[in-house]
Amino acid sequence: MATDKQQLIREMTEIFRECDGNVIGGDTALDGCSSLIMFEEPVFGVSSPDDGIYREFMKKEVIGPNFVQPGEWLPGAKSVISFFLPFTERVRSSNRGTPEETSPEWLHARIEGQDFLNAYTERLKEYFRSRGADACVPATDSRFAVRASVLPPWNRKVLHIASNWSERHAAYASGLGTFCLTRGLISEKGVAGRYGSIIVTEEIGADKRPYEGVYDYCIMCGACVKRCPAGAISLKHGKNQLKCKLWMDKTNRKYDPRYGCGKCQTGVPCEDRIPRVRSM
Ligand code: B12
Ligand code: SF4
Ligand code: SF4
């Protein structure tokens, strides 16, 4: 029997509501973060593992040959389900102020937020198995790896970082949104939030991508350039990974054991919406 996609989405949303960990409380809470809800409900997109775009991701100018295909993560894969968890207004607004200080709410949403996302995908895995399908979550799979290299080798200022499964690229393939100047992915709920994905052997039916170009949703307004405390973003060259990474390391020394920045994702026109949709 064909999968009822809308019913499936309702059930995956219900699992999100029931999943523990989206609220910060007790001893873990940093100053002012008691009862903080990190994420709003997910937005989903589905793509086919046979979509030629996954092969394109292996080109060196996109991700590179280390990108692992959906069917290699999970033999018999029929669907890639990608989702965006938008940060709540409380998380987003907390990080709009002071340019150099990452808000405690954002720090929680980066660290405990990813823990919650991992727990949610584990619940989704169990759910698909209960439906008789198999499932794999690349982000928590032991084969997941991030490779960093300096490109070209004679210029130590250009850092290329590529994981063997990129959440933003899977989301792009699944119709969830497009990239932007900062290399973040803007969804219909904006850029401030986190992406996750699960590969399943159930045939769900791919969503149409409502865009053509890789950067369609970015209006190139430059607001993120002014927000970046590390001077990592420019209208001419986009985002410099090395400068961003070094800033991130600095936040780790400051807020250890947490880290994060996200100034380029808050106080900008793409924070919680598509700033402009190009007419097609
Ligand atoms: C490594 C990493 C980092 C590194 C390097 C970033 C990088 N290389 O992308 C560092 C430490 C710098 C970093 C920083 C941050 N990160 Co980070 N990071 C990752 C991680 C683990 C892997 C990224 C990766 O593999 N990239 C692959 C490379 C190749 O991507 P890329 O160079 O950007 O890709 C370009 C090319 O493909 C190009 N392109 C050229 N031709 C073509 C053709 C086609 C068809 C396409 C599609 C593209 C394309 O377009 C892309 C954009 O320019 C992901 C999690 C994951 N597994 O996906 C999170 C992730 C990207 N990070 C995330 C976040 C939130 C952050 C921070 C805000 C930190 C924070 N929370 O405070 C900052 C800032 C990021 C930003 N400005 O967008 C989110 C992004 C959410 C979003 N809305 O987009 C992710 C997806 C984590 C998550 N689960 O949500 N991160
Ligand atoms: S702030 Fe403007 S230039 Fe920067 S990513 Fe958002 S829409 Fe693009
Ligand atoms: S996360 Fe911070 S340092 Fe990195 S690009 Fe965005 S604003 Fe700049």
Short mmCIF file of C-alpha atoms and ligand atoms in Angstrom, two decimals:
data_model
loop_
_atom_site.label_atom_id
_atom_site.label_comp_id
_atom_site.label_asym_id
_atom_site.label_seq_id
_atom_site.Cartn_x
_atom_site.Cartn_y
_atom_site.Cartn_z
CA MET A 1 0.00 0.00 0.00
CA ALA A 2 1.33 3.48 -0.91
CA THR A 3 2.48 5.63 1.98
CA ASP A 4 0.06 8.41 3.01
CA LYS A 5 2.67 11.19 3.21
CA GLN A 6 0.51 13.68 5.10
CA GLN A 7 -0.34 11.06 7.73
CA LEU A 8 3.35 10.15 7.98
CA ILE A 9 4.26 13.81 8.54
CA ARG A 10 1.58 14.13 11.24
CA GLU A 11 3.01 11.08 13.01
CA MET A 12 6.63 12.29 12.75
CA THR A 13 5.48 15.66 14.16
CA GLU A 14 3.71 13.88 17.03
CA ILE A 15 6.96 12.02 17.82
CA PHE A 16 8.74 15.40 17.90
CA ARG A 17 6.18 16.68 20.45
CA GLU A 18 6.60 13.61 22.64
CA CYS A 19 10.41 13.43 22.44
CA ASP A 20 12.25 14.43 25.64
CA GLY A 21 14.98 17.05 25.66
CA ASN A 22 13.53 20.07 23.83
CA VAL A 23 13.16 21.96 27.12
CA ILE A 24 16.19 23.12 29.13
CA GLY A 25 15.68 22.85 32.84
CA GLY A 26 17.15 21.94 36.20
CA ASP A 27 20.88 22.13 36.87
CA THR A 28 21.80 22.24 33.18
CA ALA A 29 20.22 25.66 32.57
CA LEU A 30 22.62 28.57 32.09
CA ASP A 31 21.60 31.99 33.49
CA GLY A 32 18.11 32.98 32.37
CA CYS A 33 17.57 29.76 30.41
CA SER A 34 15.27 27.91 32.76
CA SER A 35 12.34 26.27 30.88
CA LEU A 36 13.84 27.27 27.54
CA ILE A 37 12.12 25.56 24.61
CA MET A 38 14.71 25.34 21.84
CA PHE A 39 12.83 24.26 18.72
CA GLU A 40 9.55 24.85 16.99
CA GLU A 41 7.90 22.00 15.09
CA PRO A 42 9.83 20.52 12.15
CA VAL A 43 9.38 21.20 8.46
CA PHE A 44 9.93 18.08 6.33
CA GLY A 45 11.15 17.41 2.79
CA VAL A 46 11.65 14.12 0.95
CA SER A 47 14.00 13.20 -1.91
CA SER A 48 14.78 10.04 -3.83
CA PRO A 49 18.18 8.37 -3.34
CA ASP A 50 18.18 7.91 -7.15
CA ASP A 51 17.95 11.66 -7.75
CA GLY A 52 20.99 12.54 -9.88
CA ILE A 53 21.72 15.48 -7.58
CA TYR A 54 23.25 13.08 -5.02
CA ARG A 55 25.87 12.08 -7.63
CA GLU A 56 26.50 15.78 -8.31
CA PHE A 57 27.38 16.23 -4.62
CA MET A 58 30.47 14.09 -5.26
CA LYS A 59 32.01 16.74 -7.52
CA LYS A 60 34.87 18.50 -5.79
CA GLU A 61 33.28 21.96 -6.20
CA VAL A 62 30.07 20.79 -4.45
CA ILE A 63 31.14 18.53 -1.53
CA GLY A 64 33.66 16.07 -2.94
CA PRO A 65 34.24 12.37 -3.62
CA ASN A 66 34.07 11.54 0.10
CA PHE A 67 30.30 12.23 0.06
CA VAL A 68 28.59 8.87 0.72
CA GLN A 69 25.50 8.08 -1.37
CA PRO A 70 22.15 7.34 0.40
CA GLY A 71 22.18 3.75 -0.95
CA GLU A 72 25.64 3.20 0.55
CA TRP A 73 24.49 4.38 3.97
CA LEU A 74 21.49 2.05 3.69
CA PRO A 75 21.26 -0.69 1.04
CA GLY A 76 17.74 -0.70 -0.42
CA ALA A 77 17.20 3.00 0.45
CA LYS A 78 14.02 4.39 -1.14
CA SER A 79 13.65 7.82 0.51
CA VAL A 80 15.74 10.50 2.20
CA ILE A 81 13.68 12.43 4.76
CA SER A 82 15.21 15.73 5.67
CA PHE A 83 13.89 18.13 8.28
CA PHE A 84 14.52 21.62 9.62
CA LEU A 85 14.00 22.39 13.31
CA PRO A 86 13.55 26.18 13.54
CA PHE A 87 14.80 27.85 16.73
CA THR A 88 12.10 29.45 18.85
CA GLU A 89 11.74 33.23 19.05
CA ARG A 90 13.29 33.09 22.55
CA VAL A 91 16.49 31.48 21.20
CA ARG A 92 16.66 33.72 18.12
CA SER A 93 15.96 37.04 19.84
CA SER A 94 18.48 36.29 22.61
CA ASN A 95 21.29 36.19 20.04
CA ARG A 96 20.34 39.38 18.16
CA GLY A 97 22.15 41.69 20.58
CA THR A 98 25.83 42.10 21.49
CA PRO A 99 28.01 41.27 18.50
CA GLU A 100 30.69 39.35 20.37
CA GLU A 101 28.73 37.46 23.03
CA THR A 102 26.92 34.28 22.07
CA SER A 103 23.70 34.18 24.06
CA PRO A 104 23.36 31.33 26.60
CA GLU A 105 20.13 30.32 24.85
CA TRP A 106 22.02 29.91 21.54
CA LEU A 107 24.76 27.89 23.27
CA HIS A 108 22.10 25.51 24.63
CA ALA A 109 20.43 25.27 21.23
CA ARG A 110 23.77 24.36 19.62
CA ILE A 111 24.80 21.69 22.14
CA GLU A 112 21.70 20.35 23.91
CA GLY A 113 19.83 21.16 20.68
CA GLN A 114 21.94 18.66 18.75
CA ASP A 115 21.48 16.09 21.56
CA PHE A 116 17.73 16.54 21.20
CA LEU A 117 17.95 16.25 17.41
CA ASN A 118 19.90 12.99 17.77
CA ALA A 119 17.32 11.62 20.22
CA TYR A 120 14.52 12.61 17.82
CA THR A 121 16.14 10.82 14.86
CA GLU A 122 16.61 7.72 17.05
CA ARG A 123 12.87 7.80 17.78
CA LEU A 124 12.17 8.16 14.04
CA LYS A 125 14.40 5.14 13.37
CA GLU A 126 12.37 3.03 15.83
CA TYR A 127 9.16 4.34 14.24
CA PHE A 128 10.18 3.28 10.72
CA ARG A 129 11.30 -0.10 11.97
CA SER A 130 7.87 -0.55 13.59
CA ARG A 131 6.42 0.09 10.09
CA GLY A 132 8.52 -2.79 8.70
CA ALA A 133 11.13 -0.55 7.04
CA ASP A 134 14.84 -0.22 7.73
CA ALA A 135 16.39 3.16 8.55
CA CYS A 136 19.79 4.83 8.91
CA VAL A 137 20.72 8.18 10.42
CA PRO A 138 24.06 9.21 8.89
CA ALA A 139 24.76 11.87 11.57
CA THR A 140 24.81 9.27 14.36
CA ASP A 141 26.19 6.40 12.27
CA SER A 142 29.71 5.21 13.19
CA ARG A 143 30.78 5.80 9.55
CA PHE A 144 30.04 9.55 9.76
CA ALA A 145 33.21 11.62 9.31
CA VAL A 146 34.22 15.22 8.67
CA ARG A 147 37.30 15.82 6.54
CA ALA A 148 39.22 19.10 6.64
CA SER A 149 41.83 20.14 4.11
CA VAL A 150 43.58 23.36 3.21
CA LEU A 151 42.94 24.37 -0.41
CA PRO A 152 44.89 25.13 -2.46
CA PRO A 153 47.87 23.72 -0.50
CA TRP A 154 50.03 26.83 -0.92
CA ASN A 155 47.41 29.13 0.55
CA ARG A 156 46.81 28.29 4.21
CA LYS A 157 43.96 30.78 4.41
CA VAL A 158 41.46 28.62 2.52
CA LEU A 159 40.06 25.77 4.53
CA HIS A 160 37.78 23.19 2.92
CA ILE A 161 35.66 21.23 5.36
CA ALA A 162 33.42 18.48 4.07
CA SER A 163 31.52 15.74 5.83
CA ASN A 164 30.58 12.47 4.14
CA TRP A 165 26.91 13.39 4.74
CA SER A 166 25.90 17.05 4.57
CA GLU A 167 22.55 17.89 6.18
CA ARG A 168 22.19 21.13 4.17
CA HIS A 169 22.82 19.41 0.85
CA ALA A 170 20.30 16.65 1.68
CA ALA A 171 17.80 19.36 2.65
CA TYR A 172 18.48 21.21 -0.60
CA ALA A 173 17.87 17.98 -2.55
CA SER A 174 14.64 17.40 -0.59
CA GLY A 175 13.14 20.79 -1.48
CA LEU A 176 13.59 22.38 1.96
CA GLY A 177 15.50 25.46 0.89
CA THR A 178 18.52 27.05 -0.75
CA PHE A 179 21.99 28.13 0.33
CA CYS A 180 22.94 31.72 1.09
CA LEU A 181 25.96 34.01 1.33
CA THR A 182 26.98 32.53 4.71
CA ARG A 183 26.61 28.99 3.25
CA GLY A 184 23.69 28.37 5.63
CA LEU A 185 20.52 26.89 4.15
CA ILE A 186 17.45 29.16 4.19
CA SER A 187 14.21 27.20 4.65
CA GLU A 188 10.66 28.56 4.56
CA LYS A 189 11.20 29.13 8.31
CA GLY A 190 14.49 30.92 7.75
CA VAL A 191 18.09 30.01 8.48
CA ALA A 192 18.16 30.01 12.32
CA GLY A 193 17.76 26.39 13.31
CA ARG A 194 19.20 22.95 12.72
CA TYR A 195 18.85 20.32 10.02
CA GLY A 196 18.65 16.55 10.35
CA SER A 197 17.87 13.59 8.13
CA ILE A 198 17.02 9.90 8.05
CA ILE A 199 17.32 7.46 5.14
CA VAL A 200 14.62 4.77 4.94
CA THR A 201 13.70 1.77 2.79
CA GLU A 202 10.07 2.96 2.58
CA GLU A 203 8.93 4.60 -0.67
CA ILE A 204 7.43 7.94 0.35
CA GLY A 205 7.57 10.02 -2.84
CA ALA A 206 9.93 12.92 -3.47
CA ASP A 207 8.95 16.56 -3.05
CA LYS A 208 9.44 18.94 -5.94
CA ARG A 209 12.17 21.51 -5.38
CA PRO A 210 10.46 24.91 -5.57
CA TYR A 211 13.71 26.59 -6.76
CA GLU A 212 16.24 26.31 -9.54
CA GLY A 213 19.43 27.96 -8.32
CA VAL A 214 21.66 27.03 -5.38
CA TYR A 215 21.34 30.55 -3.85
CA ASP A 216 17.80 31.53 -4.96
CA TYR A 217 16.50 32.49 -1.49
CA CYS A 218 19.40 34.82 -0.57
CA ILE A 219 18.88 38.49 -1.46
CA MET A 220 22.61 39.28 -1.07
CA CYS A 221 21.73 42.21 1.22
CA GLY A 222 25.00 41.91 3.19
CA ALA A 223 23.36 42.16 6.64
CA CYS A 224 25.20 38.99 7.74
CA VAL A 225 28.53 40.59 6.71
CA LYS A 226 27.99 43.36 9.29
CA ARG A 227 26.85 40.87 11.96
CA CYS A 228 29.90 38.58 11.78
CA PRO A 229 32.32 39.31 14.65
CA ALA A 230 35.12 37.40 12.92
CA GLY A 231 34.98 39.31 9.64
CA ALA A 232 34.48 35.93 7.98
CA ILE A 233 31.82 36.95 5.46
CA SER A 234 32.13 39.23 2.45
CA LEU A 235 29.78 40.00 -0.44
CA LYS A 236 32.60 39.25 -2.86
CA HIS A 237 33.94 35.97 -1.43
CA GLY A 238 31.11 34.55 0.68
CA LYS A 239 32.10 32.85 3.95
CA ASN A 240 35.70 32.09 4.91
CA GLN A 241 35.51 28.76 6.76
CA LEU A 242 38.83 29.18 8.51
CA LYS A 243 37.92 32.55 10.08
CA CYS A 244 34.54 31.15 11.17
CA LYS A 245 36.13 27.99 12.56
CA LEU A 246 38.77 29.99 14.51
CA TRP A 247 36.01 32.18 15.98
CA MET A 248 34.07 29.07 16.92
CA ASP A 249 37.17 27.66 18.67
CA LYS A 250 37.45 30.95 20.57
CA THR A 251 33.84 30.63 21.77
CA ASN A 252 34.69 27.11 22.91
CA ARG A 253 37.48 28.43 25.14
CA LYS A 254 35.12 31.10 26.48
CA TYR A 255 31.97 29.03 27.06
CA ASP A 256 33.53 25.60 27.53
CA PRO A 257 32.06 22.92 27.38
CA ARG A 258 29.69 24.68 24.98
CA TYR A 259 30.39 26.77 21.88
CA GLY A 260 28.55 28.50 19.04
CA CYS A 261 28.07 31.89 17.41
CA GLY A 262 25.28 32.19 14.83
CA LYS A 263 25.39 36.01 14.69
CA CYS A 264 25.03 35.70 10.90
CA GLN A 265 21.76 33.81 11.43
CA THR A 266 20.12 36.30 13.81
CA GLY A 267 19.20 39.95 13.33
CA VAL A 268 19.18 39.36 9.54
CA PRO A 269 16.29 39.34 7.02
CA CYS A 270 16.60 35.58 6.48
CA GLU A 271 16.51 34.73 10.22
CA ASP A 272 13.02 33.17 10.24
CA ARG A 273 11.75 33.48 6.66
CA ILE A 274 12.67 33.47 2.99
CA PRO A 275 13.60 37.09 2.35
CA ARG A 276 12.54 36.82 -1.25
CA VAL A 277 11.35 34.04 -3.52
CA ARG A 278 12.46 34.46 -7.10
CA SER A 279 9.49 34.24 -9.47
CA MET A 280 9.71 31.13 -11.65
C1 B12 B 1 31.90 21.23 9.42
C2 B12 B 1 30.75 22.11 9.83
C3 B12 B 1 31.03 23.43 10.20
C4 B12 B 1 32.39 24.05 9.99
C5 B12 B 1 32.58 24.38 8.52
C6 B12 B 1 31.31 24.72 7.76
C7 B12 B 1 31.12 24.02 6.38
N1 B12 B 1 32.08 23.46 5.73
O1 B12 B 1 30.00 23.98 5.90
C8 B12 B 1 32.34 25.31 10.91
C9 B12 B 1 32.96 24.99 12.25
C10 B12 B 1 33.02 26.57 10.37
C11 B12 B 1 30.83 25.48 11.09
C12 B12 B 1 30.25 26.64 11.56
C13 B12 B 1 28.90 26.79 11.77
N2 B12 B 1 27.95 25.84 11.68
CO1 B12 B 1 28.29 24.07 10.97
N3 B12 B 1 28.43 22.30 10.34
C14 B12 B 1 29.43 21.62 9.85
C15 B12 B 1 28.95 20.23 9.42
C16 B12 B 1 29.33 19.21 10.50
C17 B12 B 1 29.46 19.74 8.06
C18 B12 B 1 29.41 20.78 6.94
C19 B12 B 1 29.82 20.21 5.62
O2 B12 B 1 30.09 19.05 5.42
N4 B12 B 1 29.87 21.01 4.61
C20 B12 B 1 30.20 20.54 3.28
C21 B12 B 1 30.73 21.69 2.46
C22 B12 B 1 31.14 21.19 1.11
O3 B12 B 1 29.64 22.62 2.35
P1 B12 B 1 29.78 24.04 1.67
O4 B12 B 1 31.16 24.34 1.31
O5 B12 B 1 29.05 25.02 2.50
O6 B12 B 1 28.92 23.80 0.29
C23 B12 B 1 28.88 24.74 -0.75
C24 B12 B 1 29.10 24.05 -2.08
O7 B12 B 1 28.45 22.80 -2.11
C25 B12 B 1 28.41 25.06 -3.01
N5 B12 B 1 28.03 24.51 -4.31
C26 B12 B 1 28.81 24.67 -5.42
N6 B12 B 1 28.24 24.07 -6.48
C27 B12 B 1 27.06 23.54 -6.05
C28 B12 B 1 26.09 22.81 -6.75
C29 B12 B 1 24.95 22.31 -6.03
C30 B12 B 1 23.90 21.52 -6.79
C31 B12 B 1 24.82 22.56 -4.64
C32 B12 B 1 23.61 22.03 -3.88
C33 B12 B 1 25.81 23.30 -3.94
C34 B12 B 1 26.93 23.80 -4.67
O8 B12 B 1 27.27 25.51 -2.28
C35 B12 B 1 27.46 25.32 -0.87
C36 B12 B 1 27.27 26.65 -0.14
O9 B12 B 1 28.14 27.62 -0.59
C37 B12 B 1 27.39 20.44 9.34
C38 B12 B 1 26.55 19.21 9.74
C39 B12 B 1 26.38 18.29 8.56
N7 B12 B 1 26.72 17.04 8.71
O10 B12 B 1 25.95 18.69 7.50
C40 B12 B 1 27.14 21.64 10.29
C41 B12 B 1 26.13 22.71 9.88
C42 B12 B 1 26.41 23.13 8.46
N8 B12 B 1 26.46 23.82 10.76
C43 B12 B 1 25.45 24.51 11.16
C44 B12 B 1 25.52 25.67 11.97
C45 B12 B 1 24.21 26.17 12.56
C46 B12 B 1 26.75 26.32 12.19
C47 B12 B 1 27.02 27.62 12.95
C48 B12 B 1 25.95 28.70 12.92
C49 B12 B 1 27.49 27.32 14.40
C50 B12 B 1 26.52 27.58 15.54
N9 B12 B 1 25.56 26.70 15.70
O11 B12 B 1 26.64 28.52 16.26
C51 B12 B 1 28.31 28.09 12.21
C52 B12 B 1 28.08 28.99 11.01
C53 B12 B 1 27.58 28.28 9.79
C54 B12 B 1 27.06 29.17 8.72
N10 B12 B 1 27.41 30.43 8.60
O12 B12 B 1 26.25 28.67 7.95
C55 B12 B 1 24.14 23.94 10.61
C56 B12 B 1 23.61 24.81 9.47
C57 B12 B 1 22.16 25.24 9.67
C58 B12 B 1 21.68 26.08 8.53
N11 B12 B 1 20.62 26.82 8.74
O13 B12 B 1 22.23 26.05 7.44
C59 B12 B 1 24.61 22.48 10.19
C60 B12 B 1 23.88 21.89 8.99
C61 B12 B 1 24.41 21.57 11.43
C62 B12 B 1 22.96 21.12 11.62
N12 B12 B 1 22.76 19.87 11.96
O14 B12 B 1 22.02 21.86 11.47
N13 B12 B 1 30.15 24.33 10.75
S1 SF4 B 2 21.63 38.36 5.61
FE1 SF4 B 2 21.16 38.84 3.44
S2 SF4 B 2 23.07 38.30 2.33
FE2 SF4 B 2 23.22 37.37 4.35
S3 SF4 B 2 22.47 35.29 4.06
FE3 SF4 B 2 20.69 36.51 4.73
S4 SF4 B 2 19.68 37.24 2.86
FE4 SF4 B 2 21.73 36.49 2.29
S1 SF4 B 3 28.93 31.70 12.84
FE1 SF4 B 3 29.78 33.64 13.65
S2 SF4 B 3 31.93 33.64 13.00
FE2 SF4 B 3 30.87 32.09 11.75
S3 SF4 B 3 30.26 33.18 9.89
FE3 SF4 B 3 28.50 33.27 11.30
S4 SF4 B 3 28.77 35.21 12.41
FE4 SF4 B 3 30.74 34.75 11.43
#
